[in-house]
Short mmCIF file of C-alpha atoms in Angstrom, two decimals:
data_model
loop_
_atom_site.label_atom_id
_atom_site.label_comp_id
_atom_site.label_asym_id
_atom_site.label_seq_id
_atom_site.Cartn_x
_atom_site.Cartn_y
_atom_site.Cartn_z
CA UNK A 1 -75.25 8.91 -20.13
CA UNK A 2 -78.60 10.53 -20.29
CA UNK A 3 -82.13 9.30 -20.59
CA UNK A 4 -83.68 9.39 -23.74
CA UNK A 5 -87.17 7.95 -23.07
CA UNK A 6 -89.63 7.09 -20.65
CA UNK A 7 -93.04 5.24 -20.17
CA UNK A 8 -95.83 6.53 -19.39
CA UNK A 9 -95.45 5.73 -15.57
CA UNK A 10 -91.81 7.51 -15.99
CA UNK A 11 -90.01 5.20 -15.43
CA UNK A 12 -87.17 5.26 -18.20
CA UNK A 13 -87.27 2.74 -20.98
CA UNK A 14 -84.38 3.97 -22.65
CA UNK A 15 -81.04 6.32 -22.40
CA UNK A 16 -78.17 7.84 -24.50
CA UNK A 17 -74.32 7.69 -24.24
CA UNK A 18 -71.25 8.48 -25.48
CA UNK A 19 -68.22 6.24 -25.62
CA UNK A 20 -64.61 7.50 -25.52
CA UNK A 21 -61.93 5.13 -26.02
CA UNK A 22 -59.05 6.01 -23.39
CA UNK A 23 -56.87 3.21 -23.53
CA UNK A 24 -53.87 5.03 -24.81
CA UNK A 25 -54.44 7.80 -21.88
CA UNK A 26 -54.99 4.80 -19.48
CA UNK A 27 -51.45 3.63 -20.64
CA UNK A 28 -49.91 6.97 -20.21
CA UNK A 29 -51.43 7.08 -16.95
CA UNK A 30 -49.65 3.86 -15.77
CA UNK A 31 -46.21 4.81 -17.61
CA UNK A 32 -45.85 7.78 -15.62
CA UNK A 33 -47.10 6.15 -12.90
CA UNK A 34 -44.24 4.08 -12.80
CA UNK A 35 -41.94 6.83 -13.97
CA UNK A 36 -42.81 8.55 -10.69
CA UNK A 37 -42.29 5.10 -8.50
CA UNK A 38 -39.03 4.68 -10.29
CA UNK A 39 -37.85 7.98 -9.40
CA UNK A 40 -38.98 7.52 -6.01
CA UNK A 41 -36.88 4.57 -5.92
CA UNK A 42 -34.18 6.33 -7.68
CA UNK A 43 -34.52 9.08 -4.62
CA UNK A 44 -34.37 6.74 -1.80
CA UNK A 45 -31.52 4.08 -3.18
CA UNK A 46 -29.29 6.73 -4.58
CA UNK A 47 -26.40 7.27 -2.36
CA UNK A 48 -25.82 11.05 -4.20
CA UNK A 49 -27.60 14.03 -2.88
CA UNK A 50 -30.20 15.04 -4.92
CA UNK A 51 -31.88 18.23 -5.16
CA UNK A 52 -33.61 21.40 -6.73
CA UNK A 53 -32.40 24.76 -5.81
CA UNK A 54 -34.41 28.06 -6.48
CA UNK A 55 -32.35 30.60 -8.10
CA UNK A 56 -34.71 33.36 -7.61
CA UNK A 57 -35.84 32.73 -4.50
CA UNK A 58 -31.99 30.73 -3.26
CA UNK A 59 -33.43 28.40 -1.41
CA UNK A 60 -33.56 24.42 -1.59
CA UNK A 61 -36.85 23.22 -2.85
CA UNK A 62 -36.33 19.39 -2.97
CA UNK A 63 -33.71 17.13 -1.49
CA UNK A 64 -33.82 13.19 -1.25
CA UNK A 65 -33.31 11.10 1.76
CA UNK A 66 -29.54 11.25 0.87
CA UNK A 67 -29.02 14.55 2.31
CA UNK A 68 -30.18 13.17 5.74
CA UNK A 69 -28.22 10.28 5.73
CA UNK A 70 -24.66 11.88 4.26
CA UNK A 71 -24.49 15.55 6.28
CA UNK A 72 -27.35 15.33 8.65
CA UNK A 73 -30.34 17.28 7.48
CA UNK A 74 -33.60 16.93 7.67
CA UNK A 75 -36.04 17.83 4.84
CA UNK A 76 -37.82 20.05 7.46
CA UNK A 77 -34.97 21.69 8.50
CA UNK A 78 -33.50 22.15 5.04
CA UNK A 79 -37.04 24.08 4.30
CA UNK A 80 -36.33 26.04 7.61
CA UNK A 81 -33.75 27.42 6.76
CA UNK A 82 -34.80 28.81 3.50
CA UNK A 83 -32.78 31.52 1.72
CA UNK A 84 -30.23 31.34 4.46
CA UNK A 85 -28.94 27.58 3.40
CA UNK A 86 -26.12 28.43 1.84
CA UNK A 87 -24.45 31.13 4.16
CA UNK A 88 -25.74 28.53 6.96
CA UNK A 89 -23.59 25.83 5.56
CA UNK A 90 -21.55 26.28 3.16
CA UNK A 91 -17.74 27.26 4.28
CA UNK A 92 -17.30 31.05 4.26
CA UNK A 93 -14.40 30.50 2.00
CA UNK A 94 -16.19 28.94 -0.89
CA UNK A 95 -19.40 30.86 -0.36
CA UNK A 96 -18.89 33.68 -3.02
CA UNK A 97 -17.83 31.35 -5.64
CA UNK A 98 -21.37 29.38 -4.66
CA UNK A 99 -23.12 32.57 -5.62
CA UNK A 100 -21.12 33.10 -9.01
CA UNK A 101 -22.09 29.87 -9.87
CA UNK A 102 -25.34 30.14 -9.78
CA UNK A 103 -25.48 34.21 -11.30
CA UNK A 104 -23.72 32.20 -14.51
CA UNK A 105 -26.91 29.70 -14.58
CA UNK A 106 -28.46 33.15 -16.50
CA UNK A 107 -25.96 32.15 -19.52
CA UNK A 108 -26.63 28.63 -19.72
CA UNK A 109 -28.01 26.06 -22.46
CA UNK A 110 -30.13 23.53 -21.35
CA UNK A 111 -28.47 19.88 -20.97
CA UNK A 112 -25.19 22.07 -20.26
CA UNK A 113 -23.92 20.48 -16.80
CA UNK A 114 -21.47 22.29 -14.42
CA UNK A 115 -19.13 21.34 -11.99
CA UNK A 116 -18.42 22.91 -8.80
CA UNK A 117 -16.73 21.61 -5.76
CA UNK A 118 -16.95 23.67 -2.03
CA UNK A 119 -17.52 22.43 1.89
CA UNK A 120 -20.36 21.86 3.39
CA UNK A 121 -21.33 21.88 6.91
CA UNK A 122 -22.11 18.11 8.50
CA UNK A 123 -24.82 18.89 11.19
CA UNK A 124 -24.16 16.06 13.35
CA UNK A 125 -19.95 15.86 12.88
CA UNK A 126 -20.60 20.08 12.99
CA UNK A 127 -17.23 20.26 10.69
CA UNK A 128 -17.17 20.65 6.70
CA UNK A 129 -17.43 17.91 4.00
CA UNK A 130 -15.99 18.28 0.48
CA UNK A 131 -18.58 18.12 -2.00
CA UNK A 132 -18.37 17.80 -5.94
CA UNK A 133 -21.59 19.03 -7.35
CA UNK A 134 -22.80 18.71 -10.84
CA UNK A 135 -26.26 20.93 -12.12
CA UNK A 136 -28.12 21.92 -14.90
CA UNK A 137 -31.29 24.27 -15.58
CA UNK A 138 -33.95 22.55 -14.75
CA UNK A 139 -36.96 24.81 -15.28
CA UNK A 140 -37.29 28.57 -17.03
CA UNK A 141 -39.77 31.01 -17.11
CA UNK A 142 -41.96 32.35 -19.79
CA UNK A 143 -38.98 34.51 -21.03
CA UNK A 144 -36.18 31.14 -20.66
CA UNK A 145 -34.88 32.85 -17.74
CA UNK A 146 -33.66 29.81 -15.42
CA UNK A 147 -35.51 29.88 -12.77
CA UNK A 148 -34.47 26.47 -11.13
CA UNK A 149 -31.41 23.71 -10.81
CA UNK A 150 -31.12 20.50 -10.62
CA UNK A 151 -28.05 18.89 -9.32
CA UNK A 152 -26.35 15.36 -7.79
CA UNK A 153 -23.59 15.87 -5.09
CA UNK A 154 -20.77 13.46 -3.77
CA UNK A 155 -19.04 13.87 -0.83
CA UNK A 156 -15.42 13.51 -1.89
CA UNK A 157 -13.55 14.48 1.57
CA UNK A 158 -11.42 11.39 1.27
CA UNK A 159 -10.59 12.08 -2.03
CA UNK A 160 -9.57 15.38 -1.25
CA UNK A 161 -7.44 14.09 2.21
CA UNK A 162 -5.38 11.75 -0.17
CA UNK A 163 -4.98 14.39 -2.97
CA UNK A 164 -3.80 16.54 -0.46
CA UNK A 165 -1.70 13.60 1.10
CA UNK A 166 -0.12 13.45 -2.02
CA UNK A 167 0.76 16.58 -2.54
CA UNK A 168 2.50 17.14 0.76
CA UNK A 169 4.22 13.69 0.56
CA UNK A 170 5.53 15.01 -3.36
CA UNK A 171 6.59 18.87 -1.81
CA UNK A 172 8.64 17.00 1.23
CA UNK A 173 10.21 15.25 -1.25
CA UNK A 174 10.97 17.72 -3.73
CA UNK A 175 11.93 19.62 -0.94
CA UNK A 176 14.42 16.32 0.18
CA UNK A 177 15.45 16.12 -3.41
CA UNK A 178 16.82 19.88 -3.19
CA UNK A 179 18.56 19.30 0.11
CA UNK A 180 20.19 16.17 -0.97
CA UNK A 181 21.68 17.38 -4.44
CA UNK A 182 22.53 20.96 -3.05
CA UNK A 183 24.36 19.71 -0.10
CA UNK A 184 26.05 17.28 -1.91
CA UNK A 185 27.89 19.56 -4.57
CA UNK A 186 30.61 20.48 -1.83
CA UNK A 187 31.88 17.10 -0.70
CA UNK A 188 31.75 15.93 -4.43
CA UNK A 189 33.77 19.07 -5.64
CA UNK A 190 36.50 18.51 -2.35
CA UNK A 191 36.74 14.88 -3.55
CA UNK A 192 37.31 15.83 -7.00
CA UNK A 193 39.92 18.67 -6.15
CA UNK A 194 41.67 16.25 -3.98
CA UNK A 195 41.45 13.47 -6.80
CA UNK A 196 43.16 16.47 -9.14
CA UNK A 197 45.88 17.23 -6.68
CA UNK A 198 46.71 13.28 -6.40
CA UNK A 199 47.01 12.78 -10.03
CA UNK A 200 49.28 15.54 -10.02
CA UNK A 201 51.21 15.33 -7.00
CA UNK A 202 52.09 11.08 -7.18
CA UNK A 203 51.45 11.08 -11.36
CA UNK A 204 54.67 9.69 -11.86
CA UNK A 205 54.69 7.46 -8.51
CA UNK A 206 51.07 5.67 -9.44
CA UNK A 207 51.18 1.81 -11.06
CA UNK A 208 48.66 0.71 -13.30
CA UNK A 209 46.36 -0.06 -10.47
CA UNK A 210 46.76 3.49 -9.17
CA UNK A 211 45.58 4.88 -11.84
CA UNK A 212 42.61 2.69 -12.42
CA UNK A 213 41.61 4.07 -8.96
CA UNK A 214 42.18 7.60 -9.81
CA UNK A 215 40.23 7.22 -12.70
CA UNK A 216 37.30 4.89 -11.31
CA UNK A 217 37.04 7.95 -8.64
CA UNK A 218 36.59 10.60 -11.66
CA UNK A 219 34.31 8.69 -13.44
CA UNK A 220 31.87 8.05 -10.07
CA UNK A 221 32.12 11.88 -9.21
CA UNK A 222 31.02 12.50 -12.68
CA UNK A 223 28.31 10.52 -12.58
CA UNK A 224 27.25 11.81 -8.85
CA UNK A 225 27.37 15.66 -10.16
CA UNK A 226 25.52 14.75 -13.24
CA UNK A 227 22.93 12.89 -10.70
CA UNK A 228 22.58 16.04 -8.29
CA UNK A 229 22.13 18.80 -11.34
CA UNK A 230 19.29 16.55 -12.52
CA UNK A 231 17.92 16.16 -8.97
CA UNK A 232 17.91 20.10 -8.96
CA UNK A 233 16.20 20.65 -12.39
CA UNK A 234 13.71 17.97 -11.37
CA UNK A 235 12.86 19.62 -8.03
CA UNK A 236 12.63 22.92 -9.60
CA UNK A 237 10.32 22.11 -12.28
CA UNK A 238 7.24 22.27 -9.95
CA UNK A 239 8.40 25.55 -7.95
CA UNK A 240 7.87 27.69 -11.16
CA UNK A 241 4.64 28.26 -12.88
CA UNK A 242 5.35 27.95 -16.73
CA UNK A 243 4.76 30.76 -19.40
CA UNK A 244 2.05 30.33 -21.51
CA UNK A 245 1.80 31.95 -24.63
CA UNK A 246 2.23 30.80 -28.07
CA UNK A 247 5.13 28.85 -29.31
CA UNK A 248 6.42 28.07 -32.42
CA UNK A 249 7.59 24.57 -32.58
CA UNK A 250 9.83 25.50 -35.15
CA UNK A 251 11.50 27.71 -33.36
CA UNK A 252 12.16 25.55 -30.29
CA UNK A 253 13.49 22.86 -32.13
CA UNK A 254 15.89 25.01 -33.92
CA UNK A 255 17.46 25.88 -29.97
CA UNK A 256 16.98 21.83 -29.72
CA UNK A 257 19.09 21.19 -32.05
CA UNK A 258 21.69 23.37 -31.82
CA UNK A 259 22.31 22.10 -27.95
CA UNK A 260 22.90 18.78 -29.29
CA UNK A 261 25.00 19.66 -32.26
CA UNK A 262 27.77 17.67 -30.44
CA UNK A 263 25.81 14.91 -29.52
CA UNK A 264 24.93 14.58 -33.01
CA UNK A 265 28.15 15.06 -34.91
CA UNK A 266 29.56 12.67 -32.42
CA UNK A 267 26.76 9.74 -32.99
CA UNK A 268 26.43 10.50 -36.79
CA UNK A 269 22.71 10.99 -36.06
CA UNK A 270 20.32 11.86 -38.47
CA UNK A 271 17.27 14.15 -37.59
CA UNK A 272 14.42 14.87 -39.77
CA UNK A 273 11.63 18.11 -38.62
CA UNK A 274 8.64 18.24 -39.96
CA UNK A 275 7.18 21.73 -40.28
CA UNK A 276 5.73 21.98 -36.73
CA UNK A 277 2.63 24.00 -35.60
CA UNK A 278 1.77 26.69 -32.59
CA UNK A 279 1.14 25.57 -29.70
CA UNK A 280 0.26 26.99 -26.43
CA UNK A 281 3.06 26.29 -23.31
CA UNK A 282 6.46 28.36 -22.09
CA UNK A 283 9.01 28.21 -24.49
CA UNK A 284 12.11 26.90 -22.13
CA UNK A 285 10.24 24.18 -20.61
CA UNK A 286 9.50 22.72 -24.36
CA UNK A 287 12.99 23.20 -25.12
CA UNK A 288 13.64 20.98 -22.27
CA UNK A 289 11.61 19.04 -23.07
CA UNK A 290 12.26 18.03 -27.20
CA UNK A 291 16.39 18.44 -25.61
CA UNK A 292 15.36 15.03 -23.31
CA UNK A 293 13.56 13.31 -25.87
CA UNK A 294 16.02 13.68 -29.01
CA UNK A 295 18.64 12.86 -26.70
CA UNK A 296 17.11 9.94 -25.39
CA UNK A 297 16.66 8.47 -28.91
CA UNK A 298 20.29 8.95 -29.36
CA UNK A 299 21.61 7.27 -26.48
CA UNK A 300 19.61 4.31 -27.26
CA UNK A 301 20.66 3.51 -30.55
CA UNK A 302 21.76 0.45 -32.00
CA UNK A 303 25.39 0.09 -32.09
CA UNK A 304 25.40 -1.14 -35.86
CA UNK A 305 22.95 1.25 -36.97
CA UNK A 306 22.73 4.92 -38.02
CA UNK A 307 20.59 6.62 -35.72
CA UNK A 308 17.48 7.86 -37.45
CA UNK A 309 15.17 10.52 -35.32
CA UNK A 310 11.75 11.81 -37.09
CA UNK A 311 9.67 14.46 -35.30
CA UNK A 312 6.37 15.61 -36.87
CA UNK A 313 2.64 16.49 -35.84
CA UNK A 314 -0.65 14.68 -35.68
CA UNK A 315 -3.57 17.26 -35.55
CA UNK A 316 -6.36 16.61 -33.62
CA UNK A 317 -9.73 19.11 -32.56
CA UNK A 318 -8.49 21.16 -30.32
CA UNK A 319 -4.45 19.67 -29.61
CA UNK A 320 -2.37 18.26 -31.55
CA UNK A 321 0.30 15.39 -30.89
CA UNK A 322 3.88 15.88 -31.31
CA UNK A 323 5.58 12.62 -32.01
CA UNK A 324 9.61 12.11 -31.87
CA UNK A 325 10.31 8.35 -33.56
CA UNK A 326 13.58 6.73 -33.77
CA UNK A 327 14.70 2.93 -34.96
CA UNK A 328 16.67 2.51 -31.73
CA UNK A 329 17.07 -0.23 -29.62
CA UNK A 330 13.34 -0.27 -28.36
CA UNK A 331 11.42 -0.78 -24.96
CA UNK A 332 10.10 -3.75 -23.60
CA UNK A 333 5.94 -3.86 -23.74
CA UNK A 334 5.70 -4.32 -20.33
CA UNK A 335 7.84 -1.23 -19.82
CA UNK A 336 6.33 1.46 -21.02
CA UNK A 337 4.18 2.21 -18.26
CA UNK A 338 7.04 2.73 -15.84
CA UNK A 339 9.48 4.42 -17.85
CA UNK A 340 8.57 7.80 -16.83
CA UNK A 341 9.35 7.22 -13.01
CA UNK A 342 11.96 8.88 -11.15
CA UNK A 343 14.95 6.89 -11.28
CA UNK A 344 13.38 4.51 -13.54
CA UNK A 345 16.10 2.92 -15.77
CA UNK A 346 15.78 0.00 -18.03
CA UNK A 347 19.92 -0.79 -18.61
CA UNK A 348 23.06 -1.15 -16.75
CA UNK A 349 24.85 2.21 -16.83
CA UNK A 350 27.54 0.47 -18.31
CA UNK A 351 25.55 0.34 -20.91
CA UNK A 352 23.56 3.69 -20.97
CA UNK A 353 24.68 6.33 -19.17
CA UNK A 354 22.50 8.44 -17.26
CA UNK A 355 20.59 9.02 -14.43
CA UNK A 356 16.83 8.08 -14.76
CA UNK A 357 15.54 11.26 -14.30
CA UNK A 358 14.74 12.38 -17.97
CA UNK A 359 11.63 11.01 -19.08
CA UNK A 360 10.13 11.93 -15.60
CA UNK A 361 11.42 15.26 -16.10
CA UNK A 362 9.95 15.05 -19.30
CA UNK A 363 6.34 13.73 -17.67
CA UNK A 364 6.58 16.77 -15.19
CA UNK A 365 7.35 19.18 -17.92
CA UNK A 366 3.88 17.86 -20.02
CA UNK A 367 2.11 17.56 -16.78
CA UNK A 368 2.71 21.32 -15.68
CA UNK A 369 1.83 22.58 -19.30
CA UNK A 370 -1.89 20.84 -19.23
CA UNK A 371 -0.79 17.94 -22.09
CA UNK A 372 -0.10 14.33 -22.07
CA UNK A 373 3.07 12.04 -22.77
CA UNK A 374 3.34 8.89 -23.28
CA UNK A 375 4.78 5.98 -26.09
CA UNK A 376 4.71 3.12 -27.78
CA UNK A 377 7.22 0.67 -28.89
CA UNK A 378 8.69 -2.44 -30.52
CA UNK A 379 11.35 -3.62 -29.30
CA UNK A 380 14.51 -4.47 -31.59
CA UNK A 381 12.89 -1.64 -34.11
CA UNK A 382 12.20 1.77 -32.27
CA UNK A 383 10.24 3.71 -29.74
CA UNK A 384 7.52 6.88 -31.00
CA UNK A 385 7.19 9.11 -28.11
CA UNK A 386 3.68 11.45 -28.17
CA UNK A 387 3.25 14.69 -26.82
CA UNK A 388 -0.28 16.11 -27.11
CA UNK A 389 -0.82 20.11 -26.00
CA UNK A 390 -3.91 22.38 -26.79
CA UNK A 391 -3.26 24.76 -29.94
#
């Protein structure tokens, strides 16, 4: 305001204004008012590390209240330390990767998030946490260089003990698995040579009853060797790293079926292949793999039915989905989760033969090659078995 007249004494009798109307910025005001007191909250509730790293200068220029609580630091001393953060606390190990990580910040898009896990030290415990990180650019310069990252950390050392757990528990038993089926090849092949040399030695000598024994023997050393060759391909499939290079489907299921020509012929099966596409894995282990899953539609046919076996392709982005159908017997719903464990089997072997061992060696196989497995089923009418790989 200003004065715009006065009296003759001076004193003012009248002035002039201007008005502004400022609701709208009064609103805005208040909105990120409470945008800032809602991160604030966000800072001090959130049980993930929060921060903003400098990638010019490398040094940590905000942290919340989580990074006190989870490894022991202080705001303070996190500003203390500067530049020399990282080689301060992170594991000497993972330290260079650290650093790649953040040179390949220089290539990235904004709302493009990374992941990146590495130990870091625990001031108070003094020993190193696991830590998943994920970051994206969070400011750039006048030319879009990044110039700093923000990120949210969770300490995952648990996770990473029972991983680890895991793995050891699955490599002693692999390991047991080996011991087991190569030490028992001897005794089964003495009993077998001994069964041979009885049957030849008393053939004439044996009743009925003898030979029910004789043969009750063959049949359980069959079905032991059988167990302990399966035990070895299963134990094996994790101690080689797979091939992987393009493979024609085609191809492999040409080998497929000419393994089970027998197996075929002998079950009247018939088999229809879809032109297949390329796909990216190791060539044996997918032969192993179709071999199991053909073979397993055969074996559980219906008895008064021709077997009927389809296998064709779903494309999908970047995989596609193999599928191997049948109108067999079918698998309970409640099944299907648990019929790729070891020794999983569904039927009396008086029944089925077999071992239990093939669909897990068939979940192993997928595993190892980066895809999926998995099925679906009615019973009385047929199983579909899917096996998705990139292309």
């Amino acid at each position: 305001d200003r004065v715009y007249s006065r009296n003759r004494k001076g004193g003012v009798e009248s002035v002039i204004g201007v008005t502004v109307e400022i609701t709208e910025l009064k609103t805005r005001e208040e909105e990120i008012a409470r945008a800032k007191a809602n991160l604030e909250k966000i800072n001090t509730l959130s049980p993930a590390i929060i921060y903003v790293y400098d990638l010019t200068e490398k040094k940590n220029l905000f942290a919340n209240r989580s990074l006190v609580e989870r490894l022991g630091y202080t705001e303070e001393e996190v500003q203390e330390m500067g530049s020399n953060m990282l080689s301060n606390c992170i594991h000497p190990d993972d330290l260079e990767r650290v650093y790649a990580h953040h040179a390949a910040f220089e290539k990235m898009r904004d709302n493009e998030t990374t992941e990146l896990e590495y130990r870091f030290k625990h001031k108070i415990k003094n020993e190193y946490e696991w830590i998943i990180s994920s970051e994206q650019v969070f400011e750039r310069n006048a030319h879009g260089k990044p110039v700093t990252l923000i990120g949210i950390a969770q300490i995952v050392t648990e996770q990473k003990a029972r991983e680890q757990a895991l793995i050891d528990a699955n490599a002693e038993l692999e390991r047991f698995n080996y011991l087991v089926s190569h030490d028992l090849k001897e005794p089964l092949r003495t009993i077998g040579a001994f069964s041979e040399r009885l049957k030849k030695k008393y053939q004439e000598k044996l009743t009925g009853s003898g030979e029910d024994y004789l043969k009750f023997i063959d049949q359980a050393i069959n079905r032991m060797q059988l167990l302990t060759k399966q035990l070895l391909d299963y134990s094996r499939l994790n101690q080689q790293q797979p091939d992987m290079v393009s493979v024609n489907l085609n191809e492999v299921m040409v080998d497929v079926l000419d393994n089970l020509q027998l197996s075929i012929s002998e079950n009247q099966a018939k088999i229809e292949v879809e032109s297949l596409p390329i796909v990216q894995g190791d060539k044996l282990l997918m032969t192993i793999l179709f071999q199991n899953l053909i073979s397993n539609s055969i074996k559980y046919r219906k008895s008064d039915v021709i077997s009927a076996i389809k296998v064709g392709y779903h494309p999908k982005g970047k995989s596609v989905t193999i599928f191997v159908k049948d109108n067999g017997i079918g698998i309970k719903p409640e099944y299907l989760d648990k019929i790729f464990e070891v020794f999983k089997r569904l039927h009396n072997k008086e029944d089925y033969e077999g071992s239990g061992i093939g669909l897990a060696s068939c979940k192993r196989i997928v595993s190892n090659l980066g895809g999926r497995i998995w099925a679906s089923s009615i019973e009385g009418e047929g199983s579909t078995f899917y096996v998705s790989f990139p292309v």
